[in-house]
Coordinates of C-alpha atoms in Angstrom, one line a residue:
M5 CA 22.8 -13.3 -25.0
M6 CA 24.1 -9.9 -26.2
P7 CA 22.8 -7.1 -24.1
Q8 CA 20.6 -4.6 -25.9
V9 CA 21.0 -0.9 -25.2
R10 CA 17.8 1.0 -25.0
D11 CA 17.9 4.8 -25.7
S12 CA 16.1 6.7 -23.0
S13 CA 17.8 10.1 -23.7
A14 CA 14.8 11.5 -25.3
S15 CA 12.4 10.5 -22.5
N16 CA 11.9 12.1 -19.1
A17 CA 14.0 11.0 -16.2
V18 CA 12.9 7.5 -14.8
P19 CA 11.6 8.0 -11.3
G20 CA 12.2 4.3 -10.1
C21 CA 10.2 2.6 -7.3
G22 CA 10.8 0.8 -4.1
P23 CA 12.4 1.9 -0.7
L24 CA 15.4 4.2 -1.0
I25 CA 17.5 2.4 1.5
P26 CA 20.8 4.2 2.4
P27 CA 24.0 2.8 1.1
L28 CA 25.7 0.1 3.1
S29 CA 22.7 -0.6 5.3
D30 CA 21.3 -3.8 3.8
A31 CA 24.0 -6.3 3.2
L32 CA 22.2 -9.5 4.3
R33 CA 20.6 -10.5 0.9
P34 CA 22.4 -11.8 -2.2
L35 CA 24.4 -9.1 -4.0
R36 CA 22.6 -9.5 -7.3
Q37 CA 19.3 -8.9 -5.4
Q38 CA 20.8 -5.7 -3.8
I39 CA 22.0 -4.6 -7.2
F40 CA 18.6 -5.1 -8.8
E41 CA 16.6 -3.3 -6.2
R42 CA 19.2 -0.5 -6.2
V43 CA 18.6 -0.1 -10.0
R44 CA 14.9 -0.3 -9.6
A45 CA 14.8 2.2 -6.9
A46 CA 16.9 4.7 -8.8
G47 CA 15.1 4.2 -12.1
Q48 CA 18.5 4.6 -14.0
I49 CA 21.8 4.5 -12.4
A50 CA 25.5 3.8 -13.6
R51 CA 27.4 0.7 -12.6
V52 CA 30.0 2.8 -10.8
Q53 CA 27.4 4.4 -8.7
V54 CA 25.9 1.0 -7.7
A55 CA 29.3 -0.2 -6.7
K56 CA 29.8 3.0 -4.6
E57 CA 26.5 2.8 -2.8
L58 CA 26.7 -0.9 -2.1
G59 CA 30.3 -0.6 -0.9
V60 CA 31.6 -3.4 -3.2
S61 CA 34.1 -3.5 -6.0
P62 CA 33.0 -2.5 -9.6
A63 CA 34.1 -6.0 -10.7
S64 CA 31.6 -7.7 -8.4
V65 CA 28.9 -5.3 -9.7
T66 CA 29.9 -6.1 -13.2
T67 CA 29.5 -9.9 -12.6
G68 CA 26.1 -9.4 -10.9
V69 CA 24.9 -7.1 -13.5
S70 CA 26.0 -9.5 -16.3
E71 CA 23.9 -12.3 -14.6
L72 CA 20.9 -9.9 -14.3
I73 CA 21.1 -8.9 -17.9
E74 CA 21.5 -12.5 -19.1
A75 CA 18.4 -13.4 -17.1
G76 CA 16.5 -10.5 -18.9
L77 CA 15.8 -8.6 -15.7
L78 CA 18.0 -5.6 -16.3
E79 CA 19.0 -3.7 -19.4
E80 CA 21.5 -1.1 -20.5
V81 CA 20.0 2.2 -21.4
I82 CA 21.4 5.3 -23.0
A83 CA 21.1 8.0 -20.2
P84 CA 20.8 11.7 -20.9
R85 CA 23.7 13.8 -19.8
E86 CA 23.7 17.4 -18.8
G87 CA 25.4 19.5 -21.3
D88 CA 25.9 16.7 -23.7
A89 CA 26.7 18.2 -27.1
G90 CA 26.5 14.8 -28.9
R91 CA 30.2 14.3 -29.0
G92 CA 32.0 11.1 -27.6
R93 CA 30.4 7.9 -26.4
P94 CA 26.9 8.3 -24.9
A95 CA 26.4 7.5 -21.2
V96 CA 25.1 4.1 -20.5
A97 CA 23.3 3.3 -17.3
L98 CA 21.3 0.4 -16.0
G99 CA 17.5 0.1 -15.8
V100 CA 14.9 -2.6 -15.1
R101 CA 13.7 -4.4 -18.1
A102 CA 10.0 -3.4 -17.6
C103 CA 8.6 -6.1 -19.9
A104 CA 10.3 -9.0 -18.0
H105 CA 7.3 -9.5 -15.6
R106 CA 3.8 -8.1 -15.2
V107 CA 2.0 -8.3 -11.9
A108 CA -1.5 -7.4 -10.8
G109 CA -2.6 -5.7 -7.5
M110 CA -6.2 -5.9 -6.2
K111 CA -8.1 -4.6 -3.3
L112 CA -11.4 -6.0 -2.2
S113 CA -13.4 -3.6 0.0
D114 CA -17.0 -3.1 1.2
R115 CA -18.1 -0.8 -1.5
E116 CA -15.8 -1.2 -4.4
H117 CA -13.1 -3.4 -5.8
T118 CA -10.0 -2.0 -7.5
A119 CA -7.2 -3.5 -9.5
V120 CA -4.1 -2.4 -11.4
I121 CA -1.5 -4.1 -13.6
V122 CA 2.1 -2.9 -13.3
D123 CA 5.2 -3.9 -15.1
F124 CA 8.5 -5.1 -13.6
A125 CA 9.7 -1.5 -13.1
G126 CA 6.5 -0.5 -11.2
N127 CA 4.8 1.5 -14.1
V128 CA 1.0 1.2 -14.1
I129 CA -0.3 -0.3 -17.3
A130 CA -4.0 -0.5 -16.6
D131 CA -6.5 0.1 -13.7
E132 CA -10.2 -0.9 -13.1
V133 CA -12.7 0.0 -10.4
V134 CA -15.9 -2.0 -9.9
Q135 CA -18.6 -0.9 -7.5
R136 CA -20.3 -3.4 -5.4
T137 CA -23.2 -3.7 -2.7
P138 CA -21.8 -3.9 0.7
G139 CA -21.9 -7.1 2.6
A140 CA -19.8 -10.3 3.4
M141 CA -19.2 -12.6 0.5
S142 CA -19.0 -16.4 0.4
L143 CA -15.8 -17.9 -1.0
P144 CA -17.4 -18.7 -4.4
Q145 CA -18.7 -15.1 -4.6
L146 CA -15.3 -13.8 -3.6
F147 CA -13.4 -15.8 -6.3
Q148 CA -16.0 -14.7 -8.9
A149 CA -15.4 -11.1 -8.0
M150 CA -11.7 -11.6 -8.2
E151 CA -11.9 -13.4 -11.6
T152 CA -14.2 -10.8 -13.1
L153 CA -12.1 -7.8 -11.9
L154 CA -8.8 -9.7 -13.0
D155 CA -10.2 -10.4 -16.5
S156 CA -11.5 -6.8 -16.9
V157 CA -8.2 -5.2 -16.0
C158 CA -6.2 -7.7 -18.2
A159 CA -8.4 -6.7 -21.1
K160 CA -7.8 -3.0 -20.5
A161 CA -4.0 -3.9 -20.4
G162 CA -4.4 -5.9 -23.6
I163 CA -3.0 -9.1 -22.2
E164 CA -4.1 -12.5 -21.1
R165 CA -4.3 -13.5 -17.5
T166 CA -1.4 -16.0 -18.2
A167 CA 0.9 -13.1 -18.9
L168 CA 0.9 -12.3 -15.3
T169 CA 3.5 -13.6 -12.9
A170 CA 1.6 -12.9 -9.6
L171 CA -1.3 -11.2 -7.9
G172 CA -1.1 -9.2 -4.8
L173 CA -4.4 -9.1 -2.9
G174 CA -5.5 -6.8 -0.1
V175 CA -8.6 -7.3 2.1
P176 CA -9.6 -5.4 5.3
G177 CA -9.4 -7.2 8.6
F178 CA -7.0 -9.6 10.4
V179 CA -4.6 -11.1 7.8
D180 CA -1.5 -13.3 8.3
S181 CA 0.5 -12.3 5.2
G182 CA 3.3 -14.9 5.8
A183 CA 0.7 -17.8 6.2
G184 CA -1.6 -16.5 3.5
Q185 CA -4.5 -16.7 6.0
V186 CA -7.5 -14.4 6.7
M187 CA -8.5 -14.8 10.2
W188 CA -11.5 -12.2 9.9
S189 CA -12.5 -9.7 7.2
S190 CA -15.6 -7.5 6.8
V191 CA -15.7 -8.6 3.1
M192 CA -15.7 -12.4 3.9
A193 CA -18.4 -14.5 5.5
D194 CA -15.9 -17.2 6.6
R195 CA -13.2 -16.9 9.1
G196 CA -9.8 -18.6 9.2
V197 CA -9.4 -19.0 5.5
D198 CA -6.2 -20.1 3.7
L199 CA -7.1 -17.4 1.1
A200 CA -3.7 -17.2 -0.7
A201 CA -3.6 -21.0 -1.3
L202 CA -7.2 -21.3 -2.3
A203 CA -7.1 -18.1 -4.6
T204 CA -3.8 -19.4 -6.1
A205 CA -5.5 -22.8 -7.0
H206 CA -8.6 -21.1 -8.3
L207 CA -6.9 -18.5 -10.5
G208 CA -3.9 -20.6 -11.6
L209 CA -1.7 -17.6 -10.5
A210 CA 0.5 -17.1 -7.5
V211 CA -1.5 -15.0 -5.0
H212 CA 0.0 -13.0 -2.2
I213 CA -2.2 -11.4 0.5
D214 CA -2.0 -8.8 3.1
N215 CA -4.1 -6.4 5.2
D216 CA -5.1 -3.5 3.1
A217 CA -3.7 -0.8 5.4
N218 CA -0.3 -2.5 5.0
L219 CA -0.7 -2.3 1.3
V220 CA -1.3 1.5 1.6
T221 CA 1.8 1.7 3.5
L222 CA 3.7 -0.3 0.9
A223 CA 2.4 2.0 -1.7
E224 CA 3.8 5.0 0.3
L225 CA 7.1 3.0 0.8
W226 CA 7.4 2.0 -2.9
F227 CA 5.9 5.0 -4.8
G228 CA 5.1 7.9 -2.3
A229 CA 6.3 10.0 0.6
G230 CA 7.9 7.2 2.5
R231 CA 10.4 6.1 0.0
G232 CA 13.5 7.7 1.7
L233 CA 12.2 7.5 5.2
P234 CA 13.5 4.6 7.5
D235 CA 10.5 4.9 9.9
F236 CA 7.0 6.1 9.4
A237 CA 3.4 5.3 10.1
V238 CA 0.2 5.4 7.8
V239 CA -3.2 5.6 9.3
T240 CA -6.0 4.8 7.0
I241 CA -9.6 6.0 7.5
E242 CA -12.1 4.6 5.1
H243 CA -14.8 1.9 5.8
G244 CA -12.5 1.0 8.8
V245 CA -9.5 2.4 10.5
G246 CA -6.2 0.7 9.7
M247 CA -2.5 1.3 10.2
G248 CA 0.7 0.3 8.8
V249 CA 4.2 1.0 10.3
V250 CA 7.6 0.9 8.6
V251 CA 10.6 0.2 10.7
N252 CA 14.1 0.4 9.0
H253 CA 12.5 0.6 5.5
R254 CA 10.5 -2.6 6.1
I255 CA 6.8 -3.2 7.0
Y256 CA 6.4 -4.3 10.5
R257 CA 3.7 -7.0 10.9
G258 CA 4.2 -8.5 14.3
A259 CA 5.1 -12.0 15.4
H260 CA 2.0 -13.6 13.9
G261 CA 1.5 -11.1 11.0
L262 CA -1.5 -9.6 12.8
G263 CA 0.0 -6.4 14.3
M264 CA -0.8 -2.6 13.9
E265 CA -4.6 -3.0 14.2
L266 CA -5.0 0.6 15.4
G267 CA -8.7 0.6 14.5
H268 CA -9.3 -2.2 17.0
T269 CA -7.4 -0.6 20.0
K270 CA -9.9 0.2 22.7
V271 CA -10.8 3.8 23.4
Q272 CA -14.0 3.3 25.5
L273 CA -14.8 0.3 27.8
D274 CA -18.2 -1.2 26.9
G275 CA -18.5 1.4 24.3
A276 CA -20.0 1.4 20.8
L277 CA -20.3 -1.8 18.9
C278 CA -17.6 -2.4 16.3
R279 CA -18.1 -4.5 13.2
C280 CA -15.4 -7.0 14.4
G281 CA -17.9 -8.0 17.2
Q282 CA -16.2 -6.2 20.2
R283 CA -17.1 -2.9 21.8
G284 CA -15.2 0.3 22.2
C285 CA -12.7 0.0 19.3
L286 CA -11.5 3.3 17.8
E287 CA -13.0 2.3 14.4
A288 CA -16.5 2.3 16.0
Y289 CA -16.1 6.1 16.5
V290 CA -14.2 7.2 13.4
A291 CA -15.0 4.9 10.4
D292 CA -17.7 5.8 7.9
Y293 CA -20.3 3.4 9.3
A294 CA -19.7 5.0 12.7
L295 CA -20.3 8.5 11.4
A296 CA -23.4 7.4 9.5
R297 CA -24.8 5.7 12.6
E298 CA -24.2 8.9 14.6
A299 CA -25.9 11.0 11.9
S300 CA -29.0 8.7 11.7
T301 CA -29.4 9.2 15.5
A302 CA -28.4 12.8 16.1
L303 CA -30.2 14.2 12.9
N304 CA -33.2 12.0 13.1
W305 CA -32.6 10.5 9.6
V306 CA -34.9 7.7 10.1
G307 CA -36.1 8.0 6.5
K308 CA -32.7 7.5 5.0
D309 CA -32.2 3.9 6.0
G310 CA -32.0 2.8 2.3
Q311 CA -29.4 5.2 1.2
S312 CA -25.8 4.4 0.7
I313 CA -23.3 5.4 3.5
N314 CA -21.5 7.6 0.9
V315 CA -24.7 9.6 0.4
L316 CA -25.2 9.9 4.1
L317 CA -21.7 11.0 4.7
E318 CA -21.8 13.6 2.0
S319 CA -25.2 15.0 3.4
L320 CA -23.6 15.0 6.9
Y321 CA -20.6 17.0 5.6
D322 CA -22.8 19.5 3.9
H323 CA -24.8 20.0 7.0
A324 CA -21.6 20.5 9.0
K325 CA -20.2 23.1 6.5
A326 CA -23.5 24.9 6.5
G327 CA -23.2 25.3 10.3
N328 CA -25.4 22.6 11.6
A329 CA -24.4 22.1 15.3
A330 CA -25.3 18.4 15.5
A331 CA -23.4 17.5 12.3
R332 CA -20.4 19.5 13.5
S333 CA -20.4 17.7 16.8
I334 CA -20.3 14.3 15.2
F335 CA -17.2 15.2 13.3
R336 CA -15.7 16.9 16.4
R337 CA -16.4 13.8 18.4
A338 CA -14.7 11.5 15.9
G339 CA -11.8 13.9 15.6
R340 CA -11.3 13.7 19.4
Y341 CA -11.2 9.9 19.2
L342 CA -8.8 10.1 16.2
A343 CA -6.5 12.4 18.3
V344 CA -6.4 9.7 21.0
G345 CA -5.4 7.2 18.5
L346 CA -2.7 9.4 16.8
S347 CA -1.3 10.3 20.2
N348 CA -0.9 6.6 21.0
V349 CA 0.9 6.0 17.7
V350 CA 3.4 8.9 18.6
N351 CA 3.9 7.6 22.1
L352 CA 4.4 4.0 21.0
F353 CA 6.5 4.4 17.8
D354 CA 7.9 7.9 17.6
P355 CA 7.6 7.9 13.8
S356 CA 9.4 10.4 11.6
L357 CA 6.2 11.0 9.7
I358 CA 2.5 10.1 10.0
I359 CA 0.4 9.9 6.9
L360 CA -3.3 10.1 7.2
S361 CA -4.5 8.3 4.1
G362 CA -7.9 7.4 2.5
E363 CA -10.8 9.0 0.6
R364 CA -12.4 10.0 3.8
M365 CA -9.6 12.5 4.6
R366 CA -11.4 15.0 2.4
Y367 CA -13.6 15.4 5.4
D368 CA -11.4 18.0 7.0
Y369 CA -13.3 18.2 10.2
L370 CA -11.7 14.9 11.1
Y371 CA -8.2 16.4 11.3
A372 CA -9.0 20.1 12.0
A373 CA -6.6 22.2 13.9
D374 CA -8.2 21.5 17.3
T375 CA -8.0 17.7 16.6
L376 CA -4.2 17.9 15.9
A377 CA -3.8 20.2 19.0
E378 CA -5.6 17.7 21.2
M379 CA -3.2 15.0 19.7
E380 CA -0.3 17.3 20.8
N381 CA -1.7 17.6 24.3
L382 CA -2.1 13.7 24.6
A383 CA 1.3 12.8 23.4
I384 CA 4.2 12.7 25.9
A385 CA 5.8 16.0 26.5
T386 CA 9.5 15.6 25.7
G387 CA 10.3 19.2 24.5
R388 CA 11.0 17.8 21.0
P389 CA 8.9 18.5 18.0
R390 CA 6.0 16.1 17.1
P391 CA 6.3 14.2 13.9
P392 CA 4.7 16.0 10.9
I393 CA 1.4 14.9 9.7
E394 CA 0.5 14.7 6.0
I395 CA -2.9 14.3 4.6
H396 CA -3.2 12.0 1.5
A397 CA -6.7 11.9 0.2
W398 CA -6.1 9.1 -2.3
G399 CA -8.8 6.8 -3.7
D400 CA -8.7 3.0 -3.7
L401 CA -6.5 2.7 -6.6
L402 CA -3.5 3.5 -4.4
W403 CA -4.4 0.5 -2.3
A404 CA -4.4 -1.7 -5.4
Q405 CA -0.9 -0.2 -6.3
G406 CA 0.2 -1.3 -2.8
A407 CA -1.0 -4.7 -3.6
A408 CA 1.0 -4.7 -6.8
A409 CA 4.1 -3.7 -4.8
L410 CA 3.6 -6.8 -2.6
A411 CA 3.4 -9.0 -5.7
L412 CA 6.5 -7.2 -7.1
S413 CA 8.5 -7.8 -3.9
A414 CA 7.5 -11.6 -3.8
V415 CA 8.5 -12.1 -7.4
T416 CA 11.7 -10.3 -6.9
E417 CA 12.5 -12.4 -3.9
G418 CA 11.6 -15.6 -5.7
L419 CA 13.9 -14.8 -8.6
L420 CA 16.9 -13.4 -6.8
A421 CA 17.0 -14.7 -3.3
G422 CA 17.9 -18.2 -4.3
N423 CA 21.0 -19.7 -6.0
R424 CA 22.4 -19.0 -9.4
D425 CA 20.7 -22.0 -10.9
G426 CA 17.4 -20.3 -10.5
L427 CA 18.5 -17.2 -12.3
R428 CA 19.8 -19.4 -15.1
E429 CA 16.4 -21.0 -15.3
V430 CA 14.9 -17.5 -15.7
A431 CA 17.3 -16.8 -18.5
A432 CA 16.4 -20.0 -20.3
Q433 CA 12.6 -19.3 -20.3

């Protein structure tokens, strides 16, 4: 198959996606996979630069690139050159063939479901948000919600569901990503469900699942502030409290895939009831349902039982901004518990960056100066600076984008981690 050269000189620079792993640090995978991921991370890159960064010969890169172009996964692009006066041969770089595969990412949550479709280069093609009534769903209800959302976002993208290669799915709770199993989730009525296998059979599409906090972390690793960082932590504050940790450019999930449950670390013995069924969890003092519970008691909002948590939280925040002492004390108390959780993250992992992520982060009382100062006091005093903290008040679409990154990663592994015969099969399709 003769390679086709796409002209990108008239367009903006391609940002790329995926972890920006330092050269010569990741040589355990097949060379063609390293080449592909290096190209995808760069957006556009010359062959000679790929060889230099991977520490291999240009001839080896040329062989690997030829296989990837033959399989339709990479393409040659005419790259813009600074000071190019139009004379001589144009610069040719490598880029991912974006149309080679499309994947969907989806997050199911307590109050809304979100989905995106991205191409093989990580560009978002379409997105969709569907509001829902809170409450645990039976498996038939869950599959119906997934099917409806998937069909809707596919319609927006102008494609059939059969055009998708894989689906990444995120749910809150305890998820063993490797086994495809959900041990417990607030959106599911059943426990110990082999959700990946069941959803794959129901949708006729390969489904990969993970805890939703890990997916926000993947979104930061692939598309955001964590791309060039070897180690960082993401703490999510939404309907619950979650955490994802990246160690050496990889998500750390623990021995059984159930690690990093910051929201269910205990901050008070025999404390407030958490939705997981135990008491004293950090989440039971910081999450939205905890704030709403405190507001109903402290502000005597007995007549607001039928209102949504979002409405209650907005009202609580307005009262706090207006100077209501009880409302302020609720946020202050939650902020102190958050400081305990963040100091534990610092003491345990010493990350280079902590990202506080989620729509709830617009409630700045949660991370006010006194909260961060208390975190400083609770962290071990070493004389060295604490990790910086960034606030990312993203909506739920970021979580779905992380789910799409999970699907992209799985598809890439499936295509490139095997032998050359598998790549030839891709080329023949």
